[in-house]
PDB file of C-alpha atoms in Angstrom:
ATOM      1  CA  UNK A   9      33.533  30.464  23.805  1.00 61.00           C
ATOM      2  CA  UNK A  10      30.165  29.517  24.824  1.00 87.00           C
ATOM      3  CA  UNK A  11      28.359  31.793  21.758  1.00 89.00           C
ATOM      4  CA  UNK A  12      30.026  29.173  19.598  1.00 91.00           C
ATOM      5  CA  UNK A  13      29.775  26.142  21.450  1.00 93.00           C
ATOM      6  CA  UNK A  14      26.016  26.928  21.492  1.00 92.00           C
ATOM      7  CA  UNK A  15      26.174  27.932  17.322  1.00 93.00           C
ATOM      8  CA  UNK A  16      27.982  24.579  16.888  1.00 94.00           C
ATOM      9  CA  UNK A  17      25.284  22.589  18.907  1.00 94.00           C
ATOM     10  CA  UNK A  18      22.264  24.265  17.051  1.00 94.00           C
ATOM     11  CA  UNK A  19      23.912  23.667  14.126  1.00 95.00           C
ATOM     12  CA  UNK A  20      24.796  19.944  14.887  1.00 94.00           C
ATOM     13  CA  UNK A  21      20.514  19.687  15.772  1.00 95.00           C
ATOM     14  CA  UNK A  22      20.010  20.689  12.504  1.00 95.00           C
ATOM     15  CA  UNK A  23      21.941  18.946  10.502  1.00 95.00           C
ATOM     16  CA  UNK A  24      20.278  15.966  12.881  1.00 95.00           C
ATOM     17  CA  UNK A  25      16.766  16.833  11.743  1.00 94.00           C
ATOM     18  CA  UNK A  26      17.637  17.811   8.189  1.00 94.00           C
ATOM     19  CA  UNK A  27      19.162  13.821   8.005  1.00 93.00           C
ATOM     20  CA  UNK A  28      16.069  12.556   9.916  1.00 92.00           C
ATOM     21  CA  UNK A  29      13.356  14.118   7.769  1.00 93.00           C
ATOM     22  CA  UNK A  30      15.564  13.153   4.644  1.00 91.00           C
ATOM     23  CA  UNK A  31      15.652   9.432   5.762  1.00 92.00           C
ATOM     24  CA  UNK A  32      11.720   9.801   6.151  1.00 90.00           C
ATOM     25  CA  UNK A  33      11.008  10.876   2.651  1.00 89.00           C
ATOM     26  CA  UNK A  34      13.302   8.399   1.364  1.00 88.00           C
ATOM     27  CA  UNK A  35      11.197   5.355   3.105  1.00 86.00           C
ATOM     28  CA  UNK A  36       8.398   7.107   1.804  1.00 83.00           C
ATOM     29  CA  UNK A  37       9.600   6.595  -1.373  1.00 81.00           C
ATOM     30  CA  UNK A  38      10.129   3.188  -0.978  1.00 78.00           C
ATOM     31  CA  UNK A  39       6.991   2.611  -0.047  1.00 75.00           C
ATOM     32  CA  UNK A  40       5.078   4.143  -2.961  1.00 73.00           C
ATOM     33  CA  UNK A  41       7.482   2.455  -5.510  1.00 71.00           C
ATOM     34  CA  UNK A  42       6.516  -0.744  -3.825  1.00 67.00           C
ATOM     35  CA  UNK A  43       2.721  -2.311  -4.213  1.00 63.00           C
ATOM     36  CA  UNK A  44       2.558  -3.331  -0.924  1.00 61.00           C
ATOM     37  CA  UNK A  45       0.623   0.046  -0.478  1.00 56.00           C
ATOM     38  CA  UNK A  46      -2.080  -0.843  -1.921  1.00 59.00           C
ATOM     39  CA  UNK A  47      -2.818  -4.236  -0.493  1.00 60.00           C
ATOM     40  CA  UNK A  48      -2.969  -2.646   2.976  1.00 58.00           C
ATOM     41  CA  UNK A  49      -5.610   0.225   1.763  1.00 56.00           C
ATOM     42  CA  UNK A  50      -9.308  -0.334   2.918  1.00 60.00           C
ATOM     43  CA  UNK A  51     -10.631   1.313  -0.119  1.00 61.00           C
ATOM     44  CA  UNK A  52     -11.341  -2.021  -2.195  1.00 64.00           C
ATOM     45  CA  UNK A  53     -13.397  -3.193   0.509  1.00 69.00           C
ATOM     46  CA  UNK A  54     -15.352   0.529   0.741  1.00 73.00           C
ATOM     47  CA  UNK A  55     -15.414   0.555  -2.855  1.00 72.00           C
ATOM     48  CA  UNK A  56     -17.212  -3.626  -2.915  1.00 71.00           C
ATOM     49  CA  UNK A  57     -19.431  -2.605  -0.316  1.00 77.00           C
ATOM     50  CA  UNK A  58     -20.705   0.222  -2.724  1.00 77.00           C
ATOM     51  CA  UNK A  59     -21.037  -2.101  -5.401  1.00 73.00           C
ATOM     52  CA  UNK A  60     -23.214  -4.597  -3.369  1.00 76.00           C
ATOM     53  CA  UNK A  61     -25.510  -1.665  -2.315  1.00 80.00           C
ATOM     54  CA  UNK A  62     -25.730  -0.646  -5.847  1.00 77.00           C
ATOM     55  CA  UNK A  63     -26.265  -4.204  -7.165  1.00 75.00           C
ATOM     56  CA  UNK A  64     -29.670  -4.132  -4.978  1.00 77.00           C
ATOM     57  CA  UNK A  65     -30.538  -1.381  -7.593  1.00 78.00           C
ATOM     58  CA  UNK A  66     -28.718  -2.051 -10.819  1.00 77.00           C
ATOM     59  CA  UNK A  67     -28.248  -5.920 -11.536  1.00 75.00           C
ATOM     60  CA  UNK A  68     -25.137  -5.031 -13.822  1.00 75.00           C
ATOM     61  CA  UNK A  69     -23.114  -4.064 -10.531  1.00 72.00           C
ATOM     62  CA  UNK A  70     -23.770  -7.117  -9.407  1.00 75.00           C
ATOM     63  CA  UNK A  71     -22.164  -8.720 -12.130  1.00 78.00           C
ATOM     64  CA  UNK A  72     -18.582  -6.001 -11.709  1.00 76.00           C
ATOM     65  CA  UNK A  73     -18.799  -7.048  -8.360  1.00 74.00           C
ATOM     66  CA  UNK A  74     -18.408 -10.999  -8.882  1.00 80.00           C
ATOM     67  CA  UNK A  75     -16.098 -10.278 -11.397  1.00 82.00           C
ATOM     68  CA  UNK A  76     -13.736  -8.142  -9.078  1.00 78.00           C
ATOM     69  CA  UNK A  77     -13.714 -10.448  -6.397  1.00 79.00           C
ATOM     70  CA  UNK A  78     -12.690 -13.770  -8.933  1.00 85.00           C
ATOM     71  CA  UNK A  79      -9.807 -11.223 -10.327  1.00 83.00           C
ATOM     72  CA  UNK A  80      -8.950 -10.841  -6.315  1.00 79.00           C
ATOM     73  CA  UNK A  81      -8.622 -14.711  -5.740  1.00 81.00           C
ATOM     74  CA  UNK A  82      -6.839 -15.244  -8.884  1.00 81.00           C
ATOM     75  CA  UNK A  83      -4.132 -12.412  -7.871  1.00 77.00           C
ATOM     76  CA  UNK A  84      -3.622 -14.443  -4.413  1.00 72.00           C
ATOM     77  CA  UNK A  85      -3.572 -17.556  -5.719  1.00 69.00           C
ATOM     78  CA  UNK A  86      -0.902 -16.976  -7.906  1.00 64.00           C
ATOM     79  CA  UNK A  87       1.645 -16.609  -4.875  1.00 58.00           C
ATOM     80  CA  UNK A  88       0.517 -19.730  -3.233  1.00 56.00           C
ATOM     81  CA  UNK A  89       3.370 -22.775  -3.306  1.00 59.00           C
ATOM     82  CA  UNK A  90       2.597 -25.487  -4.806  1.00 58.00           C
ATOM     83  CA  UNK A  91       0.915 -28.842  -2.528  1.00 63.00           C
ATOM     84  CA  UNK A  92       2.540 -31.974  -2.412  1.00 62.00           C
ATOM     85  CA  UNK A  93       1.303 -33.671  -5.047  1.00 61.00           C
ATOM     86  CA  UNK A  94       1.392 -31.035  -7.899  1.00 56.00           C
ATOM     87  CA  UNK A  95       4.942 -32.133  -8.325  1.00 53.00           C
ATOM     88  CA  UNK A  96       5.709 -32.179 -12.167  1.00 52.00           C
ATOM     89  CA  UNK A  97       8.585 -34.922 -12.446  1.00 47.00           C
TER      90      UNK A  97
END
């Protein structure tokens, strides 16, 4: 009796990790699919601190780097709410 009380428990553990590392994946998932991601990467700000070392060198960087950063404020600006007197009546 205790042989399968002990197979039943083992088996119970794994069908508990099994479900575990499934629900893991799955919020994985969700994550990727979502752009939320990317916002929270530092690898824009490693990548513009490249491009202001490089603009020392080559003036053209310079000029990808301004424009990447306006492109930036534009993208958060568009999710701001609206002040109090933009109201269109």
């Amino acid at each position: 009796m205790s042989d399968l009380t002990a197979l039943l428990v083992l088996v119970g553990a794994a069908i508990a990790l099994l479900y575990g590392i499934g629900r893991a994946l799955k919020k994985r998932e969700e994550r990727w699919e979502s752009d939320d991601w990317r916002r929270k990467t530092p690898t824009i700000k490693v990548g513009n601190a490249l491009l202001e070392i490089q603009s020392l060198v080559d003036p053209g960087a310079r000029a990808a780097l301004e424009e990447r950063q306006r492109e930036r404020k534009e993208e958060e600006g568009e999710g701001d709410p609206p002040t109090a007197g933009d109201s269109a009546v």
